[in-house]
Amino acid sequence: MNQDIVLTTGIYDLIKDLLRRKKVTPFVEDQLIVQLKRAKQIRRRELPDNVVTIDCRVTIKDLNTNELQTFTFVAPSKAKRRNNTESIVGEVGLALVGNKTGDQIKWDFGTGEKNIEIVNVEKFQNKQ
């Protein structure tokens, strides 16, 4: 847990902007500051396929309940509930972004801390 994360420069800047504009709760802000301090920034084309970022489908497992959930993460402007897509800077996206398959994450989602594991990351090309 609490491993280093890998972010594209664009995602890093997007998260920094959220923090600057106070668009997250103080508790999430503290979690993100810790993440950003440990983040390695790279170019999008250098990002490994198993790292959570924009335009990927991610399956996670709640380590307390063994429940599986799948999320499709897209850019904030493309996220639509009716399309079952989530913003990469939404609640779950912020917890997972930059982590990779097999990583275990402890994150407070506001309703309490959860221990989750990334089971699968599948990249796709978002059709504009």
PDB file of C-alpha atoms in Angstrom:
ATOM      1  CA  MET A   1       0.000   0.000   0.000  1.00  0.00           C
ATOM      2  CA  ASN A   2       0.999   3.628  -0.434  1.00  0.00           C
ATOM      3  CA  GLN A   3       3.214   2.869  -3.398  1.00  0.00           C
ATOM      4  CA  ASP A   4       4.421   5.487  -5.832  1.00  0.00           C
ATOM      5  CA  ILE A   5       2.061   6.363  -8.663  1.00  0.00           C
ATOM      6  CA  VAL A   6       2.683   7.217 -12.314  1.00  0.00           C
ATOM      7  CA  LEU A   7       0.814  10.134 -13.869  1.00  0.00           C
ATOM      8  CA  THR A   8       0.876  11.814 -17.226  1.00  0.00           C
ATOM      9  CA  THR A   9       1.820  15.458 -16.968  1.00  0.00           C
ATOM     10  CA  GLY A  10      -1.717  16.381 -18.056  1.00  0.00           C
ATOM     11  CA  ILE A  11      -3.365  14.398 -15.237  1.00  0.00           C
ATOM     12  CA  TYR A  12      -0.852  15.735 -12.726  1.00  0.00           C
ATOM     13  CA  ASP A  13      -1.702  19.306 -13.767  1.00  0.00           C
ATOM     14  CA  LEU A  14      -5.445  18.557 -13.658  1.00  0.00           C
ATOM     15  CA  ILE A  15      -5.194  17.293 -10.075  1.00  0.00           C
ATOM     16  CA  LYS A  16      -3.018  20.257  -9.050  1.00  0.00           C
ATOM     17  CA  ASP A  17      -5.679  22.571 -10.506  1.00  0.00           C
ATOM     18  CA  LEU A  18      -8.415  20.810  -8.480  1.00  0.00           C
ATOM     19  CA  LEU A  19      -6.371  21.360  -5.345  1.00  0.00           C
ATOM     20  CA  ARG A  20      -5.643  24.991  -6.185  1.00  0.00           C
ATOM     21  CA  ARG A  21      -9.338  25.722  -6.797  1.00  0.00           C
ATOM     22  CA  LYS A  22     -10.380  23.806  -3.628  1.00  0.00           C
ATOM     23  CA  LYS A  23     -12.646  21.435  -5.607  1.00  0.00           C
ATOM     24  CA  VAL A  24     -12.161  18.543  -3.169  1.00  0.00           C
ATOM     25  CA  THR A  25     -12.828  18.046   0.525  1.00  0.00           C
ATOM     26  CA  PRO A  26      -9.997  18.881   2.939  1.00  0.00           C
ATOM     27  CA  PHE A  27      -9.521  15.184   3.715  1.00  0.00           C
ATOM     28  CA  VAL A  28      -9.257  14.218   0.024  1.00  0.00           C
ATOM     29  CA  GLU A  29      -6.957  17.201  -0.471  1.00  0.00           C
ATOM     30  CA  ASP A  30      -4.581  15.769   2.130  1.00  0.00           C
ATOM     31  CA  GLN A  31      -4.642  12.347   0.441  1.00  0.00           C
ATOM     32  CA  LEU A  32      -3.960  13.886  -2.979  1.00  0.00           C
ATOM     33  CA  ILE A  33      -1.071  16.004  -1.742  1.00  0.00           C
ATOM     34  CA  VAL A  34       0.625  12.859  -0.428  1.00  0.00           C
ATOM     35  CA  GLN A  35      -0.035  11.091  -3.762  1.00  0.00           C
ATOM     36  CA  LEU A  36       1.336  13.972  -5.840  1.00  0.00           C
ATOM     37  CA  LYS A  37       4.517  14.141  -3.772  1.00  0.00           C
ATOM     38  CA  ARG A  38       5.196  10.487  -4.644  1.00  0.00           C
ATOM     39  CA  ALA A  39       4.026  10.723  -8.266  1.00  0.00           C
ATOM     40  CA  LYS A  40       6.330  10.166 -11.205  1.00  0.00           C
ATOM     41  CA  GLN A  41       5.340  12.282 -14.222  1.00  0.00           C
ATOM     42  CA  ILE A  42       5.745  10.837 -17.698  1.00  0.00           C
ATOM     43  CA  ARG A  43       4.434  11.433 -21.217  1.00  0.00           C
ATOM     44  CA  ARG A  44       1.189   9.697 -22.173  1.00  0.00           C
ATOM     45  CA  ARG A  45       2.874   7.492 -24.786  1.00  0.00           C
ATOM     46  CA  GLU A  46       5.279   6.222 -22.089  1.00  0.00           C
ATOM     47  CA  LEU A  47       2.481   5.242 -19.691  1.00  0.00           C
ATOM     48  CA  PRO A  48       2.362   1.464 -19.132  1.00  0.00           C
ATOM     49  CA  ASP A  49      -0.879  -0.247 -20.210  1.00  0.00           C
ATOM     50  CA  ASN A  50      -1.645  -1.440 -16.676  1.00  0.00           C
ATOM     51  CA  VAL A  51      -1.783   2.069 -15.111  1.00  0.00           C
ATOM     52  CA  VAL A  52      -5.128   3.740 -14.390  1.00  0.00           C
ATOM     53  CA  THR A  53      -5.627   6.900 -16.453  1.00  0.00           C
ATOM     54  CA  ILE A  54      -8.128   8.511 -18.835  1.00  0.00           C
ATOM     55  CA  ASP A  55      -9.777   6.173 -21.356  1.00  0.00           C
ATOM     56  CA  CYS A  56      -9.520   2.922 -19.460  1.00  0.00           C
ATOM     57  CA  ARG A  57     -11.837   0.388 -17.875  1.00  0.00           C
ATOM     58  CA  VAL A  58     -10.789  -0.646 -14.387  1.00  0.00           C
ATOM     59  CA  THR A  59     -11.992  -3.544 -12.252  1.00  0.00           C
ATOM     60  CA  ILE A  60     -11.404  -3.265  -8.531  1.00  0.00           C
ATOM     61  CA  LYS A  61     -12.031  -5.595  -5.615  1.00  0.00           C
ATOM     62  CA  ASP A  62     -13.087  -4.435  -2.160  1.00  0.00           C
ATOM     63  CA  LEU A  63     -10.686  -6.394   0.032  1.00  0.00           C
ATOM     64  CA  ASN A  64     -13.143  -6.405   2.950  1.00  0.00           C
ATOM     65  CA  THR A  65     -16.176  -7.747   1.049  1.00  0.00           C
ATOM     66  CA  ASN A  66     -14.526  -9.325  -2.056  1.00  0.00           C
ATOM     67  CA  GLU A  67     -17.050  -7.360  -4.154  1.00  0.00           C
ATOM     68  CA  LEU A  68     -15.901  -6.543  -7.702  1.00  0.00           C
ATOM     69  CA  GLN A  69     -16.749  -3.266  -9.429  1.00  0.00           C
ATOM     70  CA  THR A  70     -15.851  -1.980 -12.870  1.00  0.00           C
ATOM     71  CA  PHE A  71     -15.448   1.678 -13.790  1.00  0.00           C
ATOM     72  CA  THR A  72     -14.837   3.349 -17.144  1.00  0.00           C
ATOM     73  CA  PHE A  73     -12.757   6.498 -16.692  1.00  0.00           C
ATOM     74  CA  VAL A  74     -12.789   9.358 -19.190  1.00  0.00           C
ATOM     75  CA  ALA A  75     -11.888  13.046 -19.262  1.00  0.00           C
ATOM     76  CA  PRO A  76     -14.117  15.192 -17.018  1.00  0.00           C
ATOM     77  CA  SER A  77     -15.856  16.777 -20.014  1.00  0.00           C
ATOM     78  CA  LYS A  78     -16.760  13.327 -21.432  1.00  0.00           C
ATOM     79  CA  ALA A  79     -18.126  11.724 -18.236  1.00  0.00           C
ATOM     80  CA  LYS A  80     -21.842  10.894 -18.465  1.00  0.00           C
ATOM     81  CA  ARG A  81     -23.873   8.662 -16.143  1.00  0.00           C
ATOM     82  CA  ARG A  82     -26.059   7.494 -19.035  1.00  0.00           C
ATOM     83  CA  ASN A  83     -22.940   6.171 -20.774  1.00  0.00           C
ATOM     84  CA  ASN A  84     -21.699   4.563 -17.543  1.00  0.00           C
ATOM     85  CA  THR A  85     -18.530   6.632 -17.625  1.00  0.00           C
ATOM     86  CA  GLU A  86     -16.805   8.299 -14.679  1.00  0.00           C
ATOM     87  CA  SER A  87     -14.543  11.334 -14.586  1.00  0.00           C
ATOM     88  CA  ILE A  88     -10.931  10.477 -13.872  1.00  0.00           C
ATOM     89  CA  VAL A  89     -11.069  13.267 -11.278  1.00  0.00           C
ATOM     90  CA  GLY A  90     -14.250  11.954  -9.681  1.00  0.00           C
ATOM     91  CA  GLU A  91     -14.244  10.316  -6.267  1.00  0.00           C
ATOM     92  CA  VAL A  92     -13.163   6.842  -7.415  1.00  0.00           C
ATOM     93  CA  GLY A  93     -10.954   8.108 -10.229  1.00  0.00           C
ATOM     94  CA  LEU A  94      -8.858  10.220  -7.870  1.00  0.00           C
ATOM     95  CA  ALA A  95      -8.344   7.216  -5.605  1.00  0.00           C
ATOM     96  CA  LEU A  96      -7.172   4.990  -8.456  1.00  0.00           C
ATOM     97  CA  VAL A  97      -5.418   7.246 -10.973  1.00  0.00           C
ATOM     98  CA  GLY A  98      -1.733   6.494 -11.401  1.00  0.00           C
ATOM     99  CA  ASN A  99      -1.950   3.098  -9.714  1.00  0.00           C
ATOM    100  CA  LYS A 100      -1.510  -0.170 -11.596  1.00  0.00           C
ATOM    101  CA  THR A 101      -2.906  -3.681 -11.746  1.00  0.00           C
ATOM    102  CA  GLY A 102      -2.199  -5.504  -8.490  1.00  0.00           C
ATOM    103  CA  ASP A 103      -1.839  -2.350  -6.390  1.00  0.00           C
ATOM    104  CA  GLN A 104      -3.726  -2.233  -3.103  1.00  0.00           C
ATOM    105  CA  ILE A 105      -5.056   1.137  -2.052  1.00  0.00           C
ATOM    106  CA  LYS A 106      -6.426   2.428   1.221  1.00  0.00           C
ATOM    107  CA  TRP A 107      -8.653   5.442   0.547  1.00  0.00           C
ATOM    108  CA  ASP A 108     -11.347   7.319   2.461  1.00  0.00           C
ATOM    109  CA  PHE A 109     -14.391   7.777   0.235  1.00  0.00           C
ATOM    110  CA  GLY A 110     -16.209   9.958   2.754  1.00  0.00           C
ATOM    111  CA  THR A 111     -18.257   7.034   4.041  1.00  0.00           C
ATOM    112  CA  GLY A 112     -15.208   5.479   5.620  1.00  0.00           C
ATOM    113  CA  GLU A 113     -11.905   4.041   4.573  1.00  0.00           C
ATOM    114  CA  LYS A 114     -11.869   1.208   2.045  1.00  0.00           C
ATOM    115  CA  ASN A 115      -9.138  -1.221   1.138  1.00  0.00           C
ATOM    116  CA  ILE A 116      -9.270  -2.009  -2.558  1.00  0.00           C
ATOM    117  CA  GLU A 117      -7.145  -3.845  -5.086  1.00  0.00           C
ATOM    118  CA  ILE A 118      -6.906  -3.084  -8.788  1.00  0.00           C
ATOM    119  CA  VAL A 119      -7.714  -6.371 -10.501  1.00  0.00           C
ATOM    120  CA  ASN A 120      -7.597  -5.284 -14.159  1.00  0.00           C
ATOM    121  CA  VAL A 121      -6.890  -2.204 -16.267  1.00  0.00           C
ATOM    122  CA  GLU A 122      -7.982  -2.212 -19.902  1.00  0.00           C
ATOM    123  CA  LYS A 123      -7.121   0.731 -22.177  1.00  0.00           C
ATOM    124  CA  PHE A 124      -9.413   1.795 -24.995  1.00  0.00           C
ATOM    125  CA  GLN A 125      -9.448   4.537 -27.569  1.00  0.00           C
ATOM    126  CA  ASN A 126     -12.126   7.080 -26.769  1.00  0.00           C
ATOM    127  CA  LYS A 127     -14.097   7.920 -29.896  1.00  0.00           C
ATOM    128  CA  GLN A 128     -14.418  11.690 -30.034  1.00  0.00           C
TER     129      GLN A 128
END
